Structures are given as C-alpha cells and as structure tokens.
Coordinates of N, CA, C and O in Angstrom, one line a residue:
X530 N -14.5 25.3 -9.6 CA -13.6 25.2 -8.8 C -13.7 24.0 -8.1 O -14.9 23.6 -7.7
X531 N -12.4 23.4 -7.4 CA -12.6 22.2 -6.8 C -12.8 22.5 -5.6 O -11.1 22.5 -4.8
X532 N -13.5 23.1 -4.8 CA -13.9 23.2 -2.9 C -13.3 22.0 -2.4 O -12.4 22.4 -1.4
X533 N -13.9 21.1 -2.4 CA -13.4 19.6 -1.8 C -11.5 19.8 -2.0 O -11.3 19.6 -1.0
X534 N -11.2 19.9 -2.8 CA -9.8 19.6 -3.4 C -9.3 20.8 -2.2 O -7.8 20.3 -1.9
X535 N -9.5 21.9 -2.6 CA -8.9 23.1 -2.4 C -9.1 22.5 -0.3 O -7.6 22.8 0.5
X536 N -9.9 22.2 0.2 CA -10.3 22.2 1.6 C -9.1 20.8 1.8 O -8.7 21.0 3.1
X537 N -9.2 20.0 1.4 CA -8.1 18.9 1.8 C -6.9 19.3 1.8 O -5.8 19.2 2.9
X538 N -6.4 20.0 0.6 CA -5.1 20.4 0.7 C -4.4 21.4 2.0 O -3.6 21.5 2.5
X539 N -5.4 22.3 1.8 CA -5.5 23.3 3.6 C -5.6 22.5 4.6 O -4.8 23.0 5.4
X540 N -6.7 21.3 4.5 CA -6.1 20.7 6.1 C -5.2 19.6 6.1 O -4.2 19.8 7.0
X541 N -4.6 19.1 4.6 CA -3.1 19.0 5.1 C -2.1 19.8 5.3 O -1.3 19.2 6.3
X542 N -2.0 21.2 4.9 CA -1.2 21.7 4.9 C -1.0 22.1 6.7 O -0.1 22.4 7.2
X543 N -2.4 22.5 7.0 CA -2.7 23.0 8.3 C -1.9 22.0 9.6 O -1.4 22.3 10.6
X544 N -2.4 20.4 9.0 CA -1.7 19.6 9.8 C -0.1 19.7 10.1 O 0.4 19.4 10.9
X545 N 0.3 19.6 9.0 CA 1.6 19.8 8.6 C 2.4 20.7 9.5 O 3.5 20.3 9.9
X546 N 1.9 21.7 9.5 CA 2.3 23.2 10.7 C 1.6 22.5 11.9 O 1.9 23.6 13.0
X547 N 1.0 21.7 12.0 CA 0.8 21.3 13.5 C -0.2 22.1 14.5 O -0.1 22.8 15.2
X548 N -1.3 22.5 13.2 CA -2.0 23.9 13.8 C -3.9 23.1 14.0 O -3.8 21.9 12.9
X549 N -4.6 23.8 14.5 CA -6.0 23.3 15.0 C -6.8 24.3 13.9 O -6.1 25.6 13.7
X550 N -7.9 23.9 13.7 CA -9.0 24.9 13.0 C -8.7 26.1 13.8 O -8.7 27.2 13.0
X551 N -8.9 25.9 14.8 CA -8.8 27.0 16.1 C -8.0 28.0 15.7 O -8.2 29.4 15.6
X552 N -6.7 27.2 16.1 CA -5.2 28.5 15.7 C -5.6 29.0 14.4 O -5.0 30.3 14.2
X553 N -5.5 28.2 13.3 CA -5.5 28.9 12.1 C -6.4 30.2 12.1 O -6.5 31.3 11.2
X554 N -7.6 29.8 12.2 CA -8.8 30.9 12.4 C -8.4 31.9 13.1 O -8.8 33.0 12.6
X555 N -7.7 32.0 14.6 CA -7.6 32.7 15.0 C -6.2 34.0 14.3 O -6.1 35.1 13.9
X556 N -5.3 32.8 13.8 CA -4.4 33.8 12.9 C -4.6 34.6 11.8 O -4.0 35.8 11.1
X557 N -5.8 34.1 11.3 CA -6.1 35.1 9.7 C -7.6 35.7 10.3 O -8.2 36.3 9.3
X558 N -8.0 35.6 11.3 CA -9.4 36.3 11.9 C -10.4 35.7 11.0 O -11.4 36.9 10.4
X559 N -10.7 34.8 11.4 CA -12.2 34.3 10.7 C -12.7 33.4 12.1 O -12.1 33.0 13.0
X560 N -13.8 32.8 11.9 CA -14.4 31.9 12.6 C -13.8 30.2 12.6 O -13.5 30.2 11.4
X561 N -13.7 29.8 13.9 CA -12.9 28.1 13.1 C -14.0 27.6 12.3 O -13.7 26.3 11.8
X562 N -15.5 27.4 12.9 CA -16.7 27.1 12.0 C -16.2 27.6 10.2 O -17.1 26.3 9.3
X563 N -15.9 28.6 10.2 CA -15.6 29.1 8.4 C -14.2 28.2 8.0 O -14.5 27.6 6.8
X564 N -13.3 27.9 8.9 CA -12.2 27.1 8.5 C -12.7 25.6 8.6 O -12.4 25.2 7.1
X565 N -13.4 25.1 9.1 CA -14.4 23.8 8.9 C -14.8 23.6 7.8 O -14.4 22.5 6.9
X566 N -16.0 24.8 7.4 CA -16.5 24.9 6.1 C -15.5 25.0 5.0 O -15.9 24.1 3.9
X567 N -14.3 25.0 5.0 CA -13.5 25.8 4.1 C -12.9 24.0 3.6 O -12.6 23.5 2.7
X568 N -12.6 23.6 4.7 CA -11.7 22.2 4.7 C -12.7 21.2 4.3 O -12.5 20.0 3.7
X569 N -13.8 21.1 4.5 CA -14.9 20.1 4.1 C -15.2 20.8 2.4 O -16.1 19.8 1.9
X570 N -15.0 21.3 2.1 CA -15.0 22.1 0.8 C -17.0 22.6 0.3 O -17.2 22.4 -0.7
X571 N -17.5 23.1 1.5 CA -18.8 23.8 1.7 C -18.7 25.2 1.6 O -19.7 25.5 1.2
X572 N -17.8 25.9 1.5 CA -17.8 26.9 1.9 C -16.5 27.5 0.6 O -15.5 27.2 0.8
X573 N -16.7 28.7 0.1 CA -15.7 29.3 -1.2 C -15.2 30.4 0.0 O -16.1 31.1 0.7
X574 N -14.2 30.7 -0.2 CA -13.3 31.9 0.1 C -12.9 32.7 -0.7 O -12.9 33.2 -2.1
X575 N -13.0 34.6 -0.4 CA -12.6 35.2 -1.0 C -10.9 35.2 -1.1 O -10.3 34.2 -0.4
X576 N -10.4 36.2 -1.9 CA -9.2 35.8 -2.5 C -8.2 36.1 -1.3 O -6.9 36.2 -1.0
X577 N -8.5 37.2 -1.1 CA -7.8 37.6 0.8 C -7.9 36.9 1.6 O -6.4 36.7 2.3
X578 N -9.1 36.0 1.9 CA -8.6 35.1 2.7 C -7.7 33.6 2.4 O -7.0 33.4 3.1
X579 N -7.9 33.3 0.7 CA -6.6 32.3 0.5 C -5.3 32.7 0.6 O -4.6 32.4 0.7
X580 N -5.4 34.3 0.5 CA -4.0 34.6 0.6 C -2.8 34.2 2.0 O -2.2 33.8 2.1
X581 N -4.0 34.9 2.9 CA -3.9 35.0 4.1 C -3.6 33.5 4.7 O -2.8 33.1 5.7
X582 N -4.6 32.3 4.2 CA -4.3 30.9 4.8 C -2.9 30.3 4.2 O -2.2 29.9 4.7
X583 N -2.8 30.4 2.7 CA -1.3 30.5 1.8 C -0.2 30.9 2.9 O 0.8 30.3 3.1
X584 N -0.2 32.1 3.5 CA 0.7 32.8 4.0 C 1.1 32.2 5.4 O 2.2 32.2 5.6
X585 N 0.2 32.2 5.9 CA -0.2 31.4 7.7 C 0.7 30.0 7.2 O 1.1 29.0 8.4
X586 N 0.4 29.2 6.3 CA 0.8 27.6 6.4 C 2.3 27.7 5.5 O 2.3 26.3 5.5
X587 N 2.6 28.7 5.0 CA 3.9 28.7 4.4 C 3.9 28.1 3.0 O 4.3 27.4 2.6
X588 N 2.8 28.3 2.2 CA 2.5 27.3 0.9 C 2.2 28.6 0.0 O 1.8 29.9 0.5
X589 N 1.9 28.2 -1.6 CA 1.3 29.4 -2.1 C -0.2 29.1 -2.8 O -0.4 28.1 -2.2
X590 N -0.7 30.1 -3.1 CA -2.0 29.9 -3.9 C -2.4 29.1 -4.7 O -3.2 28.2 -4.8
X591 N -1.3 28.8 -5.7 CA -1.1 28.3 -6.9 C -1.1 26.4 -6.1 O -2.3 25.8 -6.6
X592 N -0.9 26.3 -4.7 CA -0.4 25.0 -4.4 C -2.0 24.8 -4.1 O -2.9 23.3 -4.3
X593 N -2.6 25.5 -3.3 CA -3.9 25.4 -2.4 C -5.1 25.2 -3.4 O -6.2 24.4 -3.4
X594 N -4.4 26.3 -4.5 CA -6.0 26.1 -5.9 C -6.0 25.0 -6.5 O -6.9 24.0 -6.9
X595 N -4.4 24.4 -7.1 CA -4.7 23.6 -7.9 C -3.5 22.1 -7.6 O -3.8 21.2 -8.4
X596 N -3.0 22.4 -6.3 CA -2.2 21.4 -5.8 C -0.8 21.1 -6.8 O 0.0 20.2 -6.7
X597 N -0.6 22.3 -6.8 CA 0.9 22.5 -7.3 C 1.3 23.7 -7.2 O 0.9 25.0 -7.3
X598 N 3.1 23.7 -7.2 CA 3.6 24.8 -6.3 C 3.9 25.5 -7.4 O 4.3 25.4 -9.1
X599 N 4.1 26.9 -7.8 CA 4.5 27.8 -8.9 C 6.0 27.7 -8.6 O 6.4 27.9 -7.6
X600 N 6.3 27.4 -10.0 CA 7.9 27.5 -10.0 C 8.3 28.5 -10.1 O 8.3 29.7 -11.1
X601 N 9.6 28.6 -9.5 CA 10.0 29.7 -9.5 C 11.2 29.6 -10.3 O 12.8 28.9 -10.2
X602 N 11.4 30.6 -11.8 CA 12.1 30.5 -12.8 C 13.8 30.7 -12.6 O 14.7 30.2 -13.1
X603 N 14.1 31.5 -11.1 CA 15.5 31.9 -11.3 C 16.2 31.1 -10.7 O 17.5 31.1 -10.9
X604 N 15.4 29.7 -10.0 CA 16.4 28.9 -9.5 C 16.5 27.4 -10.6 O 16.6 26.2 -9.7
X605 N 15.4 27.3 -11.0 CA 15.2 26.2 -12.4 C 16.3 26.2 -13.2 O 16.0 26.9 -14.3
X606 N 17.1 25.3 -12.9 CA 18.2 24.8 -13.6 C 18.2 24.6 -15.0 O 18.1 25.2 -16.0
X607 N 16.5 23.7 -15.4 CA 16.0 23.4 -16.5 C 15.3 24.6 -17.1 O 16.0 25.1 -18.7
X608 N 14.9 25.4 -16.4 CA 14.3 26.6 -17.4 C 15.6 27.4 -18.1 O 15.7 27.9 -19.0
X609 N 16.7 27.7 -17.1 CA 17.8 28.5 -17.2 C 19.1 27.8 -18.5 O 19.0 28.7 -19.3
X610 N 19.0 26.7 -18.5 CA 19.4 25.8 -19.8 C 18.6 26.2 -21.2 O 19.3 26.3 -22.3
X611 N 16.9 26.3 -21.3 CA 16.5 26.3 -22.3 C 15.9 27.6 -22.6 O 15.1 28.0 -23.5
X612 N 15.9 28.6 -21.7 CA 15.0 29.9 -22.3 C 15.6 30.5 -23.2 O 14.6 31.4 -23.8
X613 N 16.6 30.6 -23.6 CA 16.9 31.3 -25.0 C 17.1 30.4 -25.9 O 17.0 30.9 -27.1
X614 N 16.2 29.3 -26.0 CA 16.1 28.2 -27.5 C 15.0 28.7 -27.9 O 13.7 29.0 -27.5
X615 N 14.6 28.8 -29.5 CA 13.8 29.4 -30.2 C 12.7 28.2 -30.1 O 13.2 27.0 -29.9
X616 N 11.6 28.4 -30.4 CA 10.2 27.5 -30.2 C 10.4 26.3 -30.8 O 9.8 25.4 -30.3
X617 N 10.9 26.0 -32.2 CA 11.1 24.9 -32.7 C 12.2 23.8 -31.6 O 11.5 22.6 -31.8
X618 N 13.3 24.0 -31.3 CA 14.2 23.4 -30.6 C 13.4 23.2 -29.1 O 13.5 22.4 -28.6
X619 N 12.8 24.1 -28.7 CA 12.1 23.7 -27.5 C 11.1 22.8 -27.7 O 10.8 21.9 -27.0
X620 N 10.5 22.4 -28.6 CA 9.2 21.4 -29.0 C 10.1 20.1 -29.4 O 9.7 19.3 -29.0
X621 N 11.3 20.2 -30.0 CA 12.3 19.0 -30.2 C 12.6 18.4 -28.5 O 12.6 17.0 -28.2
X622 N 13.3 19.4 -27.9 CA 13.6 18.9 -26.8 C 12.3 18.6 -25.5 O 12.7 17.5 -24.9
X623 N 11.4 19.0 -25.6 CA 10.3 18.6 -24.9 C 10.2 17.0 -25.6 O 9.5 16.2 -24.4
X624 N 10.3 16.9 -27.0 CA 9.8 15.2 -27.5 C 10.9 14.5 -26.9 O 10.4 13.5 -26.1
X625 N 12.0 15.1 -26.8 CA 13.3 14.1 -26.2 C 13.1 13.4 -24.7 O 13.0 12.5 -24.3
X626 N 12.7 14.8 -24.0 CA 12.8 14.7 -22.5 C 11.8 13.9 -22.2 O 11.3 13.4 -21.3
X627 N 10.3 13.8 -22.8 CA 9.1 13.1 -23.0 C 9.5 11.3 -22.8 O 9.0 10.7 -22.1
X628 N 10.5 11.4 -24.2 CA 10.5 10.1 -24.0 C 11.7 9.6 -22.7 O 11.9 8.6 -21.9
X629 N 12.6 10.3 -22.4 CA 13.7 10.3 -21.3 C 13.1 10.0 -20.1 O 14.1 9.0 -19.1
X630 N 12.4 10.6 -19.7 CA 11.1 10.7 -18.6 C 11.1 9.3 -17.7 O 11.2 9.2 -16.7
X631 N 10.8 8.8 -19.1 CA 10.3 7.1 -18.3 C 11.6 6.5 -17.7 O 11.4 5.2 -17.6
X632 N 12.5 6.4 -18.3 CA 13.7 6.3 -18.1 C 14.5 6.7 -16.5 O 15.8 5.9 -16.2
X633 N 13.9 7.7 -15.7 CA 14.6 8.1 -15.1 C 14.1 7.6 -13.4 O 12.7 7.7 -13.3

C-alpha cells in the first residue's frame, strides 16, 4: 500500500476544502498529529478512519487509496452503450477505442 500517495491525496483534498489538519482531525475525532502522520505517509489508518476522511473531504475511498474515482455506471454513457455487448464485440470495441483515443 502506498501510504505516501494516500497521504498526499488526503492533503490535496483537505487543502481544496480549505481545512486545516486541526479542523479535519476535529471533524473525524482524531488528533491533529494523527492527521499529520497520515499525510506524511508514516501512519496507516483503519477503514473506519479512511471512510470518515473520504466523507468529510467529499471524495471516495477509491480516490484516496488509488488515485482514481469510482465510476458511477448509472451516469456513464459509454457503459450504457456497451453493457449489453457480448465479450467478443467488447474486445473489438476496446481495440478500436484504444486507436481512436490518440486522436481525441
């Protein structure tokens, strides 16, 4: 697990919300020093704490852990267009898209 990367994403989101480490710590009921250690990547956190941080920062745990947001398939137009394709056609479409993406 990339604790340093997680810490940087938490710090980035915290700054985007104009929160201090002290305020975030108060919101999730931990010490400011604990937030400091998490952001530096020297301390791991529980799933409970991760969930609380994500909730108060208005992001997903996926983003904090891995750097990408969870896709909401309900509003994903591409998913809606392709969800009923058989696996062979999905593979063909993926190959076509990989070529076309360089021109977008």
